[in-house]
Short mmCIF file of C-alpha atoms and ligand atoms in Angstrom, two decimals:
data_model
loop_
_atom_site.label_atom_id
_atom_site.label_comp_id
_atom_site.label_asym_id
_atom_site.label_seq_id
_atom_site.Cartn_x
_atom_site.Cartn_y
_atom_site.Cartn_z
CA MET A 1 -75.03 -10.17 51.55
CA THR A 2 -78.21 -8.81 50.17
CA VAL A 3 -80.63 -7.84 53.17
CA ARG A 4 -83.90 -9.14 52.70
CA THR A 5 -86.87 -8.32 54.99
CA ARG A 6 -90.09 -9.33 54.98
CA PHE A 7 -93.73 -8.17 56.38
CA ALA A 8 -95.74 -11.21 57.25
CA PRO A 9 -99.70 -10.29 58.13
CA SER A 10 -102.04 -12.68 58.91
CA PRO A 11 -105.19 -10.92 56.88
CA THR A 12 -107.47 -10.45 59.58
CA GLY A 13 -109.47 -7.32 58.35
CA LEU A 14 -107.45 -4.74 59.17
CA LEU A 15 -104.06 -3.63 59.43
CA HIS A 16 -103.36 -2.70 62.65
CA ILE A 17 -100.89 0.40 63.09
CA GLY A 18 -98.55 -1.95 65.31
CA ASN A 19 -98.31 -3.86 62.08
CA ALA A 20 -98.07 -1.15 59.76
CA ARG A 21 -94.99 0.10 61.78
CA ALA A 22 -93.57 -3.37 61.68
CA ALA A 23 -94.13 -2.89 57.84
CA LEU A 24 -92.32 0.53 57.77
CA PHE A 25 -89.31 -0.60 59.93
CA ASN A 26 -88.88 -3.79 57.53
CA TYR A 27 -89.33 -1.46 54.26
CA LEU A 28 -86.71 0.96 55.51
CA TYR A 29 -84.09 -1.46 57.08
CA ALA A 30 -84.03 -3.07 53.50
CA LYS A 31 -83.89 0.19 51.44
CA HIS A 32 -81.12 1.32 54.13
CA TYR A 33 -79.16 -1.50 53.25
CA HIS A 34 -79.84 -1.55 49.53
CA GLY A 35 -81.65 -4.84 49.92
CA GLU A 36 -85.32 -5.96 49.31
CA PHE A 37 -88.35 -5.73 51.21
CA LEU A 38 -90.95 -8.89 50.63
CA LEU A 39 -94.42 -9.52 51.64
CA ARG A 40 -95.87 -12.73 52.51
CA ILE A 41 -99.49 -13.16 53.21
CA GLU A 42 -100.19 -15.69 56.05
CA ASP A 43 -103.52 -16.91 54.69
CA THR A 44 -103.40 -20.33 56.33
CA ASP A 45 -106.64 -19.75 58.10
CA ARG A 46 -108.58 -20.19 54.81
CA GLU A 47 -111.87 -18.83 56.56
CA ARG A 48 -110.46 -15.70 57.67
CA SER A 49 -108.43 -14.81 54.72
CA THR A 50 -110.99 -13.62 52.31
CA GLN A 51 -109.91 -11.72 49.06
CA GLN A 52 -111.42 -8.50 50.92
CA ALA A 53 -108.81 -8.82 54.07
CA VAL A 54 -105.97 -9.53 51.76
CA ASP A 55 -107.29 -6.12 49.97
CA VAL A 56 -107.09 -4.29 52.99
CA ILE A 57 -103.30 -5.20 53.70
CA LEU A 58 -102.47 -4.53 49.79
CA ASP A 59 -104.23 -1.23 49.70
CA GLY A 60 -103.07 -0.18 53.31
CA LEU A 61 -99.32 -0.92 52.20
CA ALA A 62 -99.84 0.92 49.01
CA TRP A 63 -101.20 3.79 50.48
CA MET A 64 -98.33 4.05 52.84
CA GLY A 65 -95.98 3.49 49.86
CA LEU A 66 -94.35 0.26 51.20
CA ILE A 67 -94.15 -1.34 48.07
CA PRO A 68 -92.76 -4.66 48.44
CA ASP A 69 -89.98 -5.51 45.57
CA LYS A 70 -91.64 -9.11 44.50
CA PRO A 71 -95.28 -9.89 44.26
CA PRO A 72 -96.22 -11.31 47.63
CA VAL A 73 -95.97 -15.02 48.45
CA TYR A 74 -99.35 -16.73 49.59
CA GLN A 75 -98.31 -19.19 52.35
CA SER A 76 -101.42 -20.99 51.70
CA THR A 77 -99.93 -22.02 48.29
CA ARG A 78 -96.98 -23.66 50.06
CA ILE A 79 -98.42 -25.98 52.11
CA LYS A 80 -96.91 -29.01 50.37
CA ARG A 81 -93.47 -27.54 50.82
CA HIS A 82 -93.82 -27.33 54.43
CA GLN A 83 -95.16 -31.13 54.60
CA GLU A 84 -92.57 -32.09 52.71
CA ILE A 85 -90.07 -30.50 55.24
CA ALA A 86 -91.81 -32.01 58.22
CA LEU A 87 -91.38 -35.54 56.52
CA HIS A 88 -87.43 -34.68 55.88
CA LEU A 89 -87.28 -33.97 59.85
CA LEU A 90 -89.29 -37.12 60.68
CA GLU A 91 -86.92 -39.21 58.25
CA THR A 92 -83.87 -37.82 59.86
CA GLY A 93 -84.81 -38.46 63.04
CA LYS A 94 -85.42 -35.00 64.17
CA ALA A 95 -89.11 -35.27 64.23
CA TYR A 96 -91.37 -37.90 65.36
CA LYS A 97 -94.78 -39.33 64.98
CA CYS A 98 -96.98 -38.29 68.09
CA PHE A 99 -100.24 -40.58 68.25
CA CYS A 100 -101.64 -38.98 71.56
CA THR A 101 -105.40 -38.40 71.29
CA PRO A 102 -106.81 -34.93 72.38
CA GLU A 103 -108.33 -36.46 75.68
CA GLU A 104 -104.71 -37.90 76.33
CA LEU A 105 -103.24 -34.50 75.51
CA ALA A 106 -106.02 -33.03 77.88
CA GLU A 107 -105.22 -35.34 80.52
CA MET A 108 -101.36 -34.48 80.33
CA ARG A 109 -102.18 -30.85 80.63
CA THR A 110 -104.24 -31.59 83.82
CA LYS A 111 -101.61 -33.79 85.55
CA ALA A 112 -99.08 -31.12 84.77
CA LYS A 113 -100.97 -28.25 86.40
CA VAL A 114 -101.93 -30.67 89.48
CA GLU A 115 -98.03 -31.05 89.91
CA GLY A 116 -97.31 -27.07 89.45
CA LYS A 117 -95.44 -27.69 86.11
CA PRO A 118 -96.38 -25.75 82.92
CA PRO A 119 -98.95 -27.51 80.81
CA ARG A 120 -96.36 -29.17 78.15
CA TYR A 121 -96.23 -32.23 76.14
CA ASN A 122 -94.34 -34.70 77.78
CA GLY A 123 -92.62 -36.22 75.18
CA TYR A 124 -94.84 -39.32 75.34
CA TRP A 125 -94.12 -40.70 71.85
CA ARG A 126 -90.51 -39.33 71.48
CA ASP A 127 -88.78 -42.43 71.97
CA ARG A 128 -91.63 -44.86 71.33
CA ASP A 129 -91.68 -47.14 68.18
CA PRO A 130 -94.66 -46.26 65.96
CA SER A 131 -95.78 -49.67 65.94
CA GLU A 132 -97.07 -49.46 69.56
CA ALA A 133 -99.86 -47.18 68.47
CA PRO A 134 -103.16 -48.75 67.48
CA PRO A 135 -103.79 -49.25 63.35
CA ASN A 136 -105.04 -46.43 61.76
CA THR A 137 -104.39 -43.74 64.63
CA PRO A 138 -104.28 -40.31 63.52
CA TYR A 139 -100.79 -38.84 64.21
CA THR A 140 -99.12 -35.34 64.31
CA ILE A 141 -95.45 -34.75 63.60
CA ARG A 142 -93.97 -33.15 66.63
CA ILE A 143 -89.84 -31.44 66.28
CA LYS A 144 -87.53 -32.88 69.01
CA ALA A 145 -87.01 -29.97 71.45
CA PRO A 146 -83.79 -29.98 73.10
CA ARG A 147 -83.87 -31.02 76.66
CA GLU A 148 -80.92 -29.47 78.16
CA GLY A 149 -78.83 -26.50 77.96
CA LYS A 150 -80.02 -22.80 76.68
CA THR A 151 -80.95 -20.97 73.32
CA ILE A 152 -79.70 -17.28 73.14
CA ILE A 153 -81.11 -14.83 70.59
CA HIS A 154 -78.96 -12.00 69.60
CA ASP A 155 -81.76 -9.65 69.26
CA LEU A 156 -81.03 -6.55 67.38
CA VAL A 157 -83.53 -4.42 69.46
CA GLN A 158 -83.78 -6.21 72.72
CA GLY A 159 -80.54 -7.51 72.98
CA ASP A 160 -79.24 -10.95 74.32
CA VAL A 161 -82.33 -13.01 75.38
CA THR A 162 -81.83 -16.42 77.02
CA VAL A 163 -84.44 -19.20 77.50
CA GLY A 164 -83.60 -22.32 79.33
CA ASN A 165 -84.20 -25.34 76.94
CA ILE A 166 -86.38 -27.22 79.65
CA GLU A 167 -88.90 -24.17 78.74
CA LEU A 168 -89.18 -25.58 75.23
CA ASP A 169 -91.38 -28.58 74.32
CA ASP A 170 -91.94 -31.11 71.42
CA MET A 171 -94.12 -28.69 69.23
CA ILE A 172 -96.16 -30.05 66.54
CA ILE A 173 -95.29 -28.99 63.19
CA LEU A 174 -97.77 -31.12 61.00
CA ARG A 175 -101.23 -31.39 62.26
CA ALA A 176 -103.22 -34.65 62.02
CA ASP A 177 -104.95 -33.33 58.86
CA SER A 178 -101.40 -32.72 57.47
CA THR A 179 -101.43 -29.00 57.41
CA PRO A 180 -98.60 -27.28 58.88
CA THR A 181 -98.43 -25.13 62.17
CA TYR A 182 -97.88 -21.39 61.97
CA GLN A 183 -94.27 -22.12 63.65
CA HIS A 184 -93.50 -24.32 60.86
CA ALA A 185 -94.56 -22.55 58.06
CA VAL A 186 -93.12 -19.35 59.13
CA VAL A 187 -89.55 -21.04 59.23
CA CYS A 188 -89.93 -22.90 55.82
CA ASP A 189 -91.11 -19.74 54.33
CA ASP A 190 -88.51 -17.32 55.72
CA HIS A 191 -85.97 -19.73 54.79
CA ASP A 192 -86.94 -20.18 51.20
CA MET A 193 -87.63 -16.54 50.73
CA ASN A 194 -83.86 -15.78 51.84
CA ILE A 195 -84.91 -13.55 54.44
CA THR A 196 -81.99 -12.63 56.34
CA HIS A 197 -83.76 -9.96 59.31
CA VAL A 198 -87.09 -11.01 60.58
CA ILE A 199 -88.30 -7.78 62.16
CA ARG A 200 -91.75 -8.18 64.14
CA GLY A 201 -93.16 -7.12 67.08
CA ASP A 202 -92.03 -8.43 70.22
CA ASP A 203 -95.22 -10.59 70.92
CA HIS A 204 -93.41 -12.82 68.73
CA LEU A 205 -90.06 -13.38 70.77
CA THR A 206 -91.29 -16.39 72.60
CA ASN A 207 -92.30 -17.88 69.18
CA SER A 208 -88.67 -17.19 67.74
CA PHE A 209 -87.39 -19.56 70.52
CA ARG A 210 -89.76 -22.27 69.24
CA GLN A 211 -88.95 -21.53 65.70
CA LEU A 212 -85.20 -21.53 66.36
CA MET A 213 -85.68 -25.31 67.09
CA ILE A 214 -86.59 -25.88 63.29
CA TYR A 215 -83.63 -23.75 61.98
CA HIS A 216 -81.52 -26.01 63.99
CA ALA A 217 -83.00 -29.23 62.83
CA MET A 218 -82.37 -28.39 59.35
CA GLY A 219 -79.06 -26.79 59.67
CA TRP A 220 -80.51 -23.70 58.11
CA GLU A 221 -78.68 -20.48 58.48
CA ILE A 222 -80.47 -18.41 61.32
CA PRO A 223 -81.88 -15.05 60.44
CA GLN A 224 -81.30 -11.82 62.52
CA PHE A 225 -83.97 -11.17 64.70
CA ALA A 226 -85.53 -7.78 65.76
CA HIS A 227 -88.23 -7.62 68.10
CA LEU A 228 -90.33 -4.47 68.19
CA PRO A 229 -92.14 -3.20 71.25
CA LEU A 230 -95.85 -2.77 70.88
CA ILE A 231 -97.66 0.19 70.69
CA HIS A 232 -99.77 1.11 73.60
CA GLY A 233 -102.70 3.57 74.04
CA PRO A 234 -101.85 7.34 75.78
CA ASP A 235 -103.00 5.75 79.19
CA GLY A 236 -100.56 2.53 78.81
CA ALA A 237 -103.10 0.06 78.03
CA LYS A 238 -102.95 -1.92 74.83
CA LEU A 239 -104.27 0.02 72.01
CA SER A 240 -107.81 -0.31 70.88
CA LYS A 241 -110.84 1.35 69.42
CA ARG A 242 -111.60 3.08 72.66
CA HIS A 243 -108.21 5.22 72.35
CA GLY A 244 -109.27 6.13 68.69
CA ALA A 245 -108.23 5.31 65.22
CA SER A 246 -105.92 2.29 65.54
CA SER A 247 -106.14 0.64 62.03
CA VAL A 248 -104.63 2.30 58.83
CA MET A 249 -107.72 2.79 56.78
CA GLU A 250 -108.87 4.64 59.79
CA PHE A 251 -106.47 6.82 60.06
CA ARG A 252 -106.84 7.46 56.26
CA ASP A 253 -110.38 7.96 56.45
CA GLU A 254 -109.95 10.34 59.40
CA GLY A 255 -108.16 12.38 56.95
CA TYR A 256 -104.33 11.91 57.88
CA LEU A 257 -101.74 12.29 54.81
CA PRO A 258 -100.05 9.09 54.59
CA GLU A 259 -96.82 10.60 55.01
CA ALA A 260 -97.74 11.83 58.21
CA LEU A 261 -98.85 8.61 59.52
CA CYS A 262 -95.30 6.67 58.25
CA ASN A 263 -93.62 9.91 59.79
CA TYR A 264 -95.45 9.79 62.84
CA LEU A 265 -95.04 6.02 63.49
CA LEU A 266 -91.43 5.91 62.48
CA ARG A 267 -90.76 8.74 65.76
CA LEU A 268 -92.62 6.48 67.84
CA GLY A 269 -90.05 4.43 69.28
CA TRP A 270 -87.10 5.19 67.04
CA GLY A 271 -85.11 8.69 67.23
CA HIS A 272 -82.62 10.26 65.56
CA GLY A 273 -81.86 13.03 67.90
CA ASP A 274 -84.65 15.73 68.03
CA ASP A 275 -85.27 15.51 64.41
CA GLU A 276 -89.37 15.09 64.40
CA ILE A 277 -90.19 15.59 60.72
CA LEU A 278 -88.11 13.33 58.04
CA SER A 279 -89.14 13.05 54.59
CA ARG A 280 -88.97 9.15 53.09
CA GLU A 281 -85.73 9.74 51.90
CA GLU A 282 -84.39 11.09 55.27
CA GLN A 283 -85.87 8.13 56.93
CA ILE A 284 -84.19 5.55 54.88
CA LYS A 285 -80.88 7.16 54.91
CA LEU A 286 -80.94 7.28 58.76
CA PHE A 287 -82.75 4.32 59.90
CA ASP A 288 -81.19 1.63 61.50
CA LEU A 289 -82.47 -0.98 64.40
CA ASP A 290 -79.91 0.57 66.96
CA GLY A 291 -82.14 3.85 67.18
CA VAL A 292 -85.41 1.60 68.42
CA GLY A 293 -86.15 1.87 71.75
CA ARG A 294 -87.43 -1.07 74.12
CA SER A 295 -89.87 -0.08 75.66
CA PRO A 296 -93.50 0.11 74.57
CA SER A 297 -94.23 3.26 72.86
CA ARG A 298 -97.52 5.28 73.71
CA MET A 299 -99.72 6.69 70.88
CA ASP A 300 -99.77 10.42 71.23
CA TYR A 301 -102.86 11.57 68.74
CA THR A 302 -101.69 15.10 69.61
CA LYS A 303 -98.45 14.97 68.18
CA LEU A 304 -99.90 12.83 65.14
CA ASN A 305 -102.02 15.87 64.30
CA HIS A 306 -99.33 18.26 64.57
CA ILE A 307 -97.10 16.37 62.31
CA ASN A 308 -100.36 15.93 60.12
CA ALA A 309 -100.79 19.44 60.03
CA TYR A 310 -97.01 19.80 58.96
CA TRP A 311 -97.65 17.46 55.93
CA LEU A 312 -100.69 19.07 54.96
CA ARG A 313 -98.87 22.51 54.54
CA GLN A 314 -96.06 20.90 52.45
CA ALA A 315 -98.50 18.94 50.36
CA ASP A 316 -99.35 19.65 46.56
CA SER A 317 -102.20 21.80 46.39
CA LYS A 318 -103.46 19.80 43.29
CA ARG A 319 -102.75 16.43 45.14
CA LEU A 320 -105.05 17.93 48.44
CA CYS A 321 -107.93 19.10 46.06
CA LYS A 322 -108.19 15.58 44.50
CA LYS A 323 -108.13 14.11 48.35
CA ILE A 324 -110.77 16.49 49.37
CA LEU A 325 -113.13 16.37 46.35
CA SER A 326 -113.59 12.51 47.21
CA ARG A 327 -114.72 14.10 50.85
CA LEU A 328 -116.91 16.78 49.23
CA ASN A 329 -118.65 14.31 46.90
CA LYS A 330 -120.29 12.45 50.05
CA ARG A 331 -122.13 15.49 50.87
CA ASN A 332 -125.43 16.97 49.79
CA ASN A 333 -126.12 21.02 48.22
CA LEU A 334 -122.61 21.15 46.69
CA LYS A 335 -121.75 21.87 43.27
CA LEU A 336 -118.20 20.14 42.54
CA ASP A 337 -118.08 21.33 38.79
CA GLU A 338 -114.85 22.54 37.04
CA GLN A 339 -115.26 26.18 38.18
CA ASN A 340 -115.55 25.39 41.89
CA GLN A 341 -112.73 22.79 41.91
CA GLN A 342 -110.59 26.08 40.16
CA LYS A 343 -111.79 28.06 43.31
CA ILE A 344 -110.92 25.40 45.80
CA LEU A 345 -107.50 25.21 44.20
CA LYS A 346 -106.97 28.83 44.20
CA LEU A 347 -107.55 29.06 48.15
CA MET A 348 -105.80 25.91 48.65
CA PRO A 349 -102.82 27.72 49.95
CA SER A 350 -104.30 29.45 52.43
CA LEU A 351 -106.91 26.69 53.41
CA LYS A 352 -104.18 24.17 54.00
CA GLU A 353 -102.25 26.36 56.25
CA ARG A 354 -105.35 26.05 59.12
CA ALA A 355 -106.20 22.18 58.79
CA LYS A 356 -105.04 19.64 60.76
CA ASN A 357 -106.44 16.91 58.68
CA LEU A 358 -108.12 16.20 55.26
CA ASN A 359 -111.79 16.15 56.78
CA GLU A 360 -111.24 19.63 58.35
CA LEU A 361 -109.92 21.11 54.95
CA ALA A 362 -112.88 19.59 53.03
CA GLU A 363 -114.95 21.33 55.80
CA ASN A 364 -113.46 24.52 55.62
CA ALA A 365 -113.44 24.59 51.63
CA ALA A 366 -116.92 23.32 51.34
CA PHE A 367 -118.20 26.64 51.28
CA LEU A 368 -116.51 27.36 47.52
CA CYS A 369 -118.87 24.91 46.35
CA MET A 370 -122.19 25.80 47.85
CA THR A 371 -125.08 26.89 46.08
CA ILE A 372 -127.38 30.11 47.27
CA PRO A 373 -128.88 30.27 49.45
CA LEU A 374 -126.03 29.01 51.69
CA ASN A 375 -126.54 27.58 55.37
CA PHE A 376 -125.43 30.19 57.85
CA THR A 377 -124.09 29.27 61.39
CA ASP A 378 -125.53 30.50 64.07
CA LYS A 379 -123.06 32.88 64.57
CA ALA A 380 -122.83 33.70 61.18
CA GLN A 381 -126.40 34.40 61.10
CA LYS A 382 -126.36 36.96 64.20
CA LEU A 383 -123.80 39.04 62.29
CA LEU A 384 -126.41 39.37 59.44
CA ASN A 385 -128.30 42.06 61.20
CA ASP A 386 -130.36 44.78 59.73
CA GLY A 387 -127.49 47.34 60.43
CA ASN A 388 -124.93 44.89 58.71
CA ARG A 389 -127.04 44.23 55.83
CA ILE A 390 -127.15 47.81 54.83
CA LEU A 391 -123.60 48.32 55.49
CA LEU A 392 -123.15 45.17 52.90
CA LYS A 393 -125.52 46.81 50.08
CA LYS A 394 -123.10 49.69 50.16
CA LEU A 395 -119.87 47.55 50.21
CA ALA A 396 -121.54 45.64 47.43
CA ILE A 397 -121.71 48.49 45.13
CA GLU A 398 -118.05 48.88 45.76
CA LEU A 399 -117.04 45.80 45.02
CA ASN A 400 -119.22 45.91 41.80
CA LYS A 401 -116.99 48.64 40.65
CA LEU A 402 -113.58 47.02 40.79
CA PRO A 403 -112.85 46.33 36.92
CA ASN A 404 -109.90 43.69 37.95
CA PHE A 405 -110.90 41.26 41.11
CA THR A 406 -107.49 40.89 42.36
CA LYS A 407 -106.27 40.29 45.75
CA ASP A 408 -104.82 43.69 45.74
CA SER A 409 -107.90 45.75 44.64
CA ILE A 410 -110.32 43.77 46.64
CA ASN A 411 -107.83 44.61 49.74
CA HIS A 412 -107.64 48.25 48.88
CA CYS A 413 -111.33 48.61 48.26
CA LEU A 414 -112.18 47.13 51.61
CA HIS A 415 -109.69 49.44 53.48
CA GLU A 416 -111.09 52.29 51.87
CA PHE A 417 -114.58 51.54 52.82
CA ALA A 418 -113.80 50.40 56.34
CA GLN A 419 -112.32 54.14 56.17
CA LYS A 420 -115.19 55.91 54.74
CA GLU A 421 -117.58 54.35 57.06
CA LYS A 422 -115.02 54.98 60.00
CA LEU A 423 -114.99 51.55 61.11
CA LYS A 424 -112.23 49.10 61.86
CA LEU A 425 -111.61 46.58 59.06
CA GLY A 426 -112.92 43.83 61.03
CA LYS A 427 -116.18 45.25 61.32
CA VAL A 428 -116.42 45.04 57.56
CA ALA A 429 -114.45 42.00 57.13
CA GLN A 430 -116.65 39.94 59.67
CA PRO A 431 -120.40 40.37 58.24
CA LEU A 432 -118.81 40.04 54.75
CA ARG A 433 -117.44 36.78 55.71
CA ALA A 434 -120.76 35.42 57.30
CA ALA A 435 -122.60 36.74 54.32
CA ILE A 436 -120.15 34.96 51.65
CA THR A 437 -119.43 31.64 53.63
CA GLY A 438 -122.17 31.20 55.84
CA ASN A 439 -119.61 30.97 58.80
CA THR A 440 -117.30 33.49 61.01
CA ILE A 441 -114.09 31.51 60.56
CA SER A 442 -112.37 31.38 57.02
CA PRO A 443 -109.01 32.18 55.43
CA GLY A 444 -108.35 35.76 54.92
CA ILE A 445 -111.08 38.09 53.66
CA ASP A 446 -109.29 38.94 50.61
CA ASP A 447 -107.99 35.49 49.80
CA THR A 448 -111.45 34.19 50.21
CA LEU A 449 -112.78 37.11 47.89
CA PHE A 450 -110.27 36.47 45.29
CA ALA A 451 -111.06 32.44 45.09
CA LEU A 452 -114.93 32.96 44.96
CA GLY A 453 -114.37 35.49 42.06
CA LYS A 454 -116.30 38.57 41.82
CA ASN A 455 -119.54 37.09 40.22
CA GLU A 456 -120.27 34.77 42.81
CA VAL A 457 -119.39 37.19 45.59
CA LEU A 458 -121.66 39.58 44.56
CA ALA A 459 -124.57 36.91 43.97
CA ARG A 460 -123.96 35.60 47.58
CA LEU A 461 -124.15 39.50 48.71
CA GLY A 462 -127.42 40.10 46.72
CA ALA A 463 -129.15 36.89 48.45
CA ILE A 464 -128.26 38.34 51.90
CA ILE A 465 -129.15 41.95 50.83
CA ASN A 466 -132.35 41.06 49.07
CA GLY A 467 -133.07 38.32 51.58
N1 LIG B 501 -98.45 -13.32 60.70
C1 LIG B 501 -98.02 -12.92 62.03
C2 LIG B 501 -98.89 -11.88 62.40
O1 LIG B 501 -99.67 -11.04 61.49
C3 LIG B 501 -96.72 -12.68 61.97
C4 LIG B 501 -95.80 -13.45 61.72
C5 LIG B 501 -94.20 -13.08 61.59
O2 LIG B 501 -94.03 -11.47 61.56
O3 LIG B 501 -93.48 -13.80 61.88
O4 LIG B 501 -99.15 -11.67 63.63
#
């Protein structure tokens, strides 16, 4: 049997990380078993399902590297098939026409409430002859729910979950306007796509019991179910904007790398010993559903930052440069020509050691592309007092003498200069840093000077000395 999983989002305009994690688990499970990972866009709500909302899903998945093995299936294109199956269930006596008006249904619900029963459809048309309905009355098609016994789902995460069939009612599968309901469409599509494992959020667990009625009525093979616990905020409440980023694009814009977000989402609620950091290859090799916990996970932004910092340090410098250029592009007063890009690339090994995310990385690299006069932070400005300006003037003369502006020669020059001035190196490095970066923090002073290059260093010092 080929394992076939699917991710089936409804285009809502964002890809919530709970859903993104479901996509990741579906992907990893399929890949672990050398199967297929498929995508179905559940776009039956035509008003919400704009191309833009669909693109959010496609872009989000592409960004996370979760590429489906086949082109996406759009649920809206399959309505004829959903109708065909509903009619088949009608013809085989597994479903029936219900002519109840909305008023009658409302009355039914009120009555059930008064009697202290759950507000369910009472099966009024289940055994009635449709000829009893007034002519031209619109009707829905309802499935005949089992009336006794129980239904068990052997869930791969939740274990065995049992529901008494008395809890189920004759749910609508085709509405009066002939459109399929969500429950019906999902089952038809999962069957036709040969899905073997339905892995989704545990908010769908009750849906699974209802969907099983359709599998049974059609005599279709039932997929394995795995319902994943939801992701909560750090305080245990439902994850929302007030906790921080909660959608994939927000995390991307806040400067997280996709491999870091995926790594974190995997570790959130799935464990393999104490292994915190796992590459995609390792994830595929190790992932299985038995490692998924049953209780809701709590989002831990600090841990995510830590994992992001790790993956930043591992990332290829050229790739990082590209990513931060798009961020620097949005800022004023920066010259992002080829020469300055080379400076960023030169300093990247040091820069990436110090940043938690791409925004911070861009922020820390910005000074390399600034034009003179630089903007100085208050602390930097303070360091550039008269005494230090005189010191920098002397230092500029020494730096100017260097025939080769290498890290070693810079280092040597700074040490010698400090010694001659009877100062600790820091007393020289700090005003120097302030003068050439506009800030009091930067990578090592030798790395910083080397990345900027001799001409730029002297030009920046000149602007301070003569300013
Ligand atoms: N479209 C549903 C949702 O976005 C998911 C359906 C499913 O996975 O079965 O919540």
